[in-house]
Protein backbone atom coordinates (compact mmCIF):
# COMPACT_ATOMS: atom_id res chain seq x y z
CA MET A 1 231.22 -99.15 55.11
CA ALA A 2 228.02 -100.43 56.73
CA ALA A 3 226.29 -97.20 55.69
CA LEU A 4 226.93 -98.11 52.05
CA ASP A 5 225.34 -101.58 52.33
CA PRO A 6 221.78 -100.38 51.48
CA ILE A 7 223.13 -98.55 48.43
CA LYS A 8 224.96 -101.70 47.29
CA THR A 9 221.77 -103.70 47.79
CA ALA A 10 219.76 -101.18 45.78
CA VAL A 11 222.29 -101.17 42.93
CA ARG A 12 222.24 -104.99 42.73
CA SER A 13 218.51 -105.00 41.95
CA PRO A 14 217.65 -104.76 38.21
CA ARG A 15 215.79 -101.44 38.39
CA GLY A 16 218.24 -100.03 40.91
CA GLY A 17 221.25 -100.93 38.79
CA LEU A 18 219.76 -99.57 35.56
CA SER A 19 218.56 -96.35 37.16
CA ALA A 20 221.91 -95.87 38.90
CA ALA A 21 223.71 -96.22 35.57
CA VAL A 22 221.50 -93.53 34.00
CA LEU A 23 222.06 -91.22 36.99
CA VAL A 24 225.82 -91.71 36.81
CA LEU A 25 225.68 -90.77 33.12
CA VAL A 26 223.63 -87.63 33.82
CA VAL A 27 225.91 -86.58 36.69
CA ALA A 28 228.97 -87.19 34.50
CA CYS A 29 227.46 -84.94 31.81
CA ALA A 30 226.87 -82.23 34.38
CA LEU A 31 230.36 -82.44 35.86
CA PHE A 32 232.36 -82.90 32.65
CA ALA A 33 230.21 -80.98 30.18
CA PRO A 34 233.10 -78.89 28.75
CA TRP A 35 234.96 -82.09 27.86
CA ILE A 36 231.99 -84.22 26.78
CA ALA A 37 229.99 -81.75 24.70
CA PRO A 38 231.06 -81.78 21.03
CA TYR A 39 230.42 -78.03 20.64
CA ALA A 40 230.15 -74.95 22.82
CA TYR A 41 226.56 -74.47 23.93
CA ASP A 42 226.33 -70.81 22.84
CA ILE A 43 227.91 -70.91 19.36
CA GLN A 44 225.30 -69.85 16.79
CA ASN A 45 225.24 -70.91 13.15
CA LEU A 46 222.15 -69.35 11.59
CA PRO A 47 222.60 -70.99 8.15
CA GLY A 48 222.48 -74.36 9.94
CA SER A 49 219.40 -73.62 12.06
CA ASN A 50 216.81 -76.36 12.63
CA ALA A 51 219.09 -78.97 11.06
CA GLU A 52 217.81 -82.50 11.60
CA PRO A 53 219.89 -85.09 13.48
CA SER A 54 222.97 -86.18 11.53
CA ARG A 55 226.53 -87.39 12.00
CA THR A 56 227.64 -83.80 12.52
CA HIS A 57 224.89 -82.96 15.01
CA TRP A 58 223.58 -86.16 16.58
CA MET A 59 220.48 -84.47 17.98
CA GLY A 60 220.15 -81.75 15.38
CA THR A 61 220.34 -78.00 15.94
CA ASP A 62 217.94 -75.41 17.33
CA GLU A 63 216.50 -72.27 15.76
CA PHE A 64 219.86 -70.48 16.15
CA GLY A 65 221.92 -73.33 14.73
CA ARG A 66 223.30 -74.33 18.13
CA ASP A 67 224.13 -78.00 18.65
CA LEU A 68 221.23 -79.50 20.59
CA MET A 69 223.22 -82.36 22.12
CA SER A 70 225.77 -79.93 23.57
CA ARG A 71 223.02 -77.78 25.04
CA ILE A 72 221.32 -80.82 26.60
CA ILE A 73 224.63 -81.90 28.16
CA TYR A 74 225.19 -78.42 29.59
CA GLY A 75 221.52 -78.29 30.58
CA ALA A 76 222.12 -81.26 32.89
CA ARG A 77 224.48 -79.02 34.86
CA THR A 78 221.79 -76.37 35.27
CA SER A 79 218.97 -78.75 36.20
CA LEU A 80 220.99 -80.87 38.64
CA SER A 81 222.73 -77.95 40.35
CA VAL A 82 219.46 -76.09 40.88
CA ALA A 83 217.52 -79.15 42.07
CA ILE A 84 220.23 -80.59 44.34
CA THR A 85 221.13 -77.24 45.91
CA ALA A 86 217.51 -76.29 46.52
CA ILE A 87 216.53 -79.68 48.00
CA SER A 88 219.68 -79.73 50.17
CA ILE A 89 218.74 -76.34 51.64
CA SER A 90 215.17 -77.53 52.14
CA VAL A 91 216.28 -80.79 53.82
CA VAL A 92 218.67 -79.06 56.23
CA SER A 93 216.08 -76.41 57.11
CA GLY A 94 213.32 -79.01 57.47
CA LEU A 95 215.48 -81.20 59.70
CA THR A 96 216.27 -78.29 62.00
CA LEU A 97 212.74 -76.90 62.22
CA GLY A 98 211.07 -80.30 62.46
CA ALA A 99 213.48 -81.58 65.10
CA MET A 100 213.06 -78.52 67.32
CA ALA A 101 209.29 -78.46 66.89
CA GLY A 102 208.93 -82.16 67.65
CA TYR A 103 211.28 -82.05 70.63
CA PHE A 104 210.24 -78.85 72.40
CA GLY A 105 206.53 -78.85 71.50
CA GLY A 106 204.43 -76.06 72.98
CA TRP A 107 203.97 -72.72 71.24
CA PHE A 108 206.99 -73.24 68.98
CA ASP A 109 205.57 -76.52 67.68
CA ARG A 110 202.17 -74.91 67.11
CA ALA A 111 203.71 -71.97 65.23
CA VAL A 112 205.87 -74.18 63.00
CA THR A 113 202.98 -76.56 62.35
CA ALA A 114 200.66 -73.69 61.42
CA VAL A 115 203.12 -72.24 58.90
CA VAL A 116 203.96 -75.68 57.49
CA ASP A 117 200.31 -76.63 57.12
CA LEU A 118 199.63 -73.31 55.37
CA THR A 119 202.34 -73.88 52.77
CA TRP A 120 201.42 -77.58 52.54
CA SER A 121 197.92 -76.61 51.35
CA PHE A 122 199.27 -74.97 48.18
CA PRO A 123 200.86 -76.76 45.20
CA GLU A 124 204.64 -76.36 44.95
CA ILE A 125 204.37 -74.73 41.52
CA LEU A 126 202.04 -72.03 42.89
CA ILE A 127 204.39 -71.25 45.80
CA ALA A 128 207.34 -71.10 43.40
CA LEU A 129 205.51 -68.78 41.00
CA ILE A 130 204.51 -66.42 43.81
CA LEU A 131 208.05 -66.26 45.19
CA ILE A 132 209.63 -65.70 41.78
CA ALA A 133 207.08 -62.97 41.06
CA ILE A 134 208.35 -61.26 44.23
CA ILE A 135 212.12 -61.77 43.90
CA GLY A 136 212.38 -61.93 40.11
CA PRO A 137 213.45 -64.63 37.60
CA GLY A 138 216.85 -66.33 37.51
CA VAL A 139 218.67 -69.44 38.69
CA GLU A 140 219.13 -68.17 42.26
CA SER A 141 215.45 -67.24 42.50
CA VAL A 142 214.43 -70.71 41.33
CA MET A 143 216.68 -72.29 43.99
CA VAL A 144 215.08 -70.20 46.73
CA ALA A 145 211.57 -70.89 45.44
CA ILE A 146 212.09 -74.66 45.24
CA SER A 147 213.72 -74.86 48.67
CA ILE A 148 210.78 -73.05 50.29
CA ALA A 149 208.19 -74.97 48.26
CA TYR A 150 209.47 -78.34 49.53
CA LEU A 151 210.27 -77.26 53.10
CA ALA A 152 206.93 -78.38 54.51
CA GLN A 153 207.27 -82.09 53.71
CA PHE A 154 210.72 -82.42 55.30
CA THR A 155 209.64 -80.47 58.38
CA ARG A 156 206.56 -82.65 58.86
CA LEU A 157 208.48 -85.89 58.33
CA THR A 158 211.26 -84.91 60.75
CA ARG A 159 208.78 -83.72 63.37
CA ALA A 160 206.93 -87.04 63.27
CA GLN A 161 210.19 -88.98 63.61
CA ILE A 162 211.42 -86.88 66.53
CA MET A 163 208.11 -87.12 68.41
CA ALA A 164 208.28 -90.90 68.13
CA LEU A 165 211.91 -91.06 69.31
CA LYS A 166 212.08 -88.45 72.09
CA ASN A 167 210.43 -90.72 74.67
CA GLU A 168 212.83 -93.61 74.08
CA THR A 169 214.81 -94.88 77.06
CA TYR A 170 218.20 -93.85 75.70
CA VAL A 171 216.99 -90.25 75.37
CA GLU A 172 215.81 -90.18 78.98
CA ALA A 173 219.11 -91.70 80.11
CA THR A 174 221.08 -89.09 78.18
CA ALA A 175 219.02 -86.28 79.72
CA ASN A 176 219.52 -87.72 83.23
CA LEU A 177 223.28 -87.68 82.66
CA GLY A 178 223.08 -83.92 82.20
CA ALA A 179 223.07 -83.59 78.40
CA GLY A 180 221.56 -80.39 77.03
CA HIS A 181 218.58 -80.21 74.73
CA PHE A 182 220.57 -79.40 71.62
CA HIS A 183 223.07 -82.16 72.37
CA ILE A 184 220.18 -84.63 72.57
CA ILE A 185 218.57 -83.32 69.37
CA PHE A 186 221.64 -83.17 67.16
CA ARG A 187 223.70 -86.05 68.58
CA HIS A 188 221.04 -88.63 69.41
CA LEU A 189 217.65 -87.90 67.82
CA LEU A 190 218.48 -86.53 64.39
CA PRO A 191 220.92 -89.31 63.43
CA ASN A 192 218.15 -91.85 64.06
CA ALA A 193 215.57 -89.81 62.12
CA LEU A 194 217.85 -88.94 59.22
CA THR A 195 217.44 -91.88 56.84
CA PRO A 196 213.76 -91.45 55.85
CA VAL A 197 214.30 -87.72 55.35
CA ILE A 198 217.34 -88.25 53.12
CA VAL A 199 215.47 -90.76 50.95
CA ALA A 200 212.49 -88.40 50.75
CA GLY A 201 214.92 -85.69 49.70
CA MET A 202 216.26 -87.87 46.92
CA LEU A 203 212.77 -88.53 45.60
CA ALA A 204 211.94 -84.82 45.88
CA THR A 205 214.98 -84.04 43.72
CA GLY A 206 213.16 -85.60 40.76
CA ASP A 207 210.14 -83.40 41.43
CA ALA A 208 212.45 -80.39 41.77
CA ILE A 209 213.94 -81.09 38.34
CA ILE A 210 210.43 -81.07 36.87
CA LEU A 211 209.61 -77.84 38.73
CA GLU A 212 212.83 -76.21 37.53
CA ALA A 213 212.03 -77.28 33.96
CA THR A 214 208.50 -75.91 34.31
CA LEU A 215 209.76 -72.55 35.53
CA GLY A 216 212.35 -72.56 32.74
CA PHE A 217 209.59 -73.31 30.25
CA PHE A 218 207.84 -70.12 31.38
CA GLY A 219 211.08 -68.15 31.08
CA LEU A 220 211.48 -67.72 34.85
CA GLY A 221 214.56 -69.90 35.34
CA ALA A 222 218.00 -69.75 33.76
CA GLN A 223 218.20 -66.83 31.36
CA PRO A 224 219.61 -67.07 27.79
CA PRO A 225 222.08 -68.15 26.64
CA THR A 226 222.46 -70.46 29.68
CA PRO A 227 220.98 -73.82 28.60
CA SER A 228 218.05 -75.20 30.54
CA TRP A 229 215.99 -78.25 29.61
CA GLY A 230 212.73 -76.42 30.31
CA ALA A 231 213.72 -73.32 28.34
CA MET A 232 214.84 -75.52 25.44
CA MET A 233 211.43 -77.20 25.37
CA SER A 234 209.76 -73.80 25.49
CA SER A 235 211.68 -72.60 22.42
CA GLY A 236 210.94 -75.91 20.73
CA THR A 237 207.16 -75.40 20.91
CA ALA A 238 207.41 -72.75 18.20
CA GLN A 239 209.36 -75.18 16.00
CA ILE A 240 207.43 -78.34 16.81
CA PHE A 241 206.22 -78.93 13.23
CA ILE A 242 209.48 -77.78 11.66
CA ALA A 243 212.06 -79.29 14.02
CA PRO A 244 210.32 -81.54 16.58
CA TRP A 245 213.67 -82.82 17.92
CA ILE A 246 214.17 -79.47 19.69
CA ILE A 247 211.40 -80.35 22.13
CA ILE A 248 211.66 -84.16 22.03
CA PHE A 249 215.27 -84.62 23.15
CA PRO A 250 215.17 -82.25 26.17
CA GLY A 251 211.87 -83.88 27.17
CA LEU A 252 213.48 -87.32 26.99
CA ALA A 253 216.41 -86.06 29.12
CA ILE A 254 214.00 -84.82 31.80
CA ALA A 255 211.94 -88.02 31.72
CA ALA A 256 214.96 -90.33 31.88
CA THR A 257 216.50 -88.42 34.78
CA VAL A 258 213.34 -88.17 36.87
CA ILE A 259 212.28 -91.78 36.26
CA SER A 260 215.77 -92.99 37.19
CA ILE A 261 215.72 -90.97 40.42
CA ASN A 262 212.33 -92.40 41.37
CA LEU A 263 213.30 -95.99 40.50
CA PHE A 264 216.56 -95.80 42.43
CA GLY A 265 214.73 -94.16 45.33
CA ASP A 266 212.21 -97.01 45.41
CA ALA A 267 215.02 -99.57 45.34
CA LEU A 268 216.73 -97.74 48.20
CA ILE A 269 213.50 -97.64 50.20
CA GLU A 270 213.17 -101.41 49.85
CA ALA A 271 216.80 -101.93 50.84
CA LEU A 272 216.37 -99.77 53.95
CA ASP A 273 212.90 -101.16 54.74
CA ILE A 274 211.71 -97.60 55.32
CA ARG A 275 208.03 -98.27 54.69
CA ASN A 276 207.86 -100.64 57.65
CA ARG A 277 209.75 -98.14 59.80
CA LEU A 278 207.29 -95.37 58.96
CA ARG A 279 204.30 -97.63 59.68
CA SER A 280 205.69 -98.23 63.17
CA VAL A 281 206.06 -94.49 63.87
């Protein structure tokens, strides 16, 4: 229960509580979309295309007469699943690589640092575009591209934490008792370096949602008829003067989700006092 105390503290703050409520709503839409959405996301009604918001369609319809609110609700499932899965893969990989590089040092540390610094020098969107150009468009390709694009920051952060912790007295005592290297890394060092990386991963999830929407906007993400906030905005650009709600409502969904993630992340950072921890590293 003590591990939940920082979360409770973050939720009690005004911005933390409001942002948490928005995130719970978005997650609920993603999990229970078939029960929440008023219509199926792929049912077309061409005579009712580009209908403005009304009691029948609260957010209007798109160019194919599909209910926009239903597609936004289902789009939350696509955006969250892609972003969370990709960042989770990136965090786990970054923790492993960064911990081993920081602990063992030597040629392995130099090799990992060189690769990380190389990828760190390019924008995430450029790395993602290059990877998708190689492996092709689709949801799985976007997940792989995002996980690799954000790997560098988690590797660097973990490496810095491990290098600061590996000379602590309790690590030396554990080694003198005969513990192996991997036992020390995964049982003693990583648990103490985990918190800043997890919070950084949460903040990166907001960036990943934007990146997924950007790739979807270019037609490289989820393919039709699977709803994606970015793809919906892309189709809305052609209808912006006829039916502006097609681009406005998905944009508001992206903005509300990302801002809520960042606000809750900031509240969690204050509750955990991570900034002072990182200054001491």
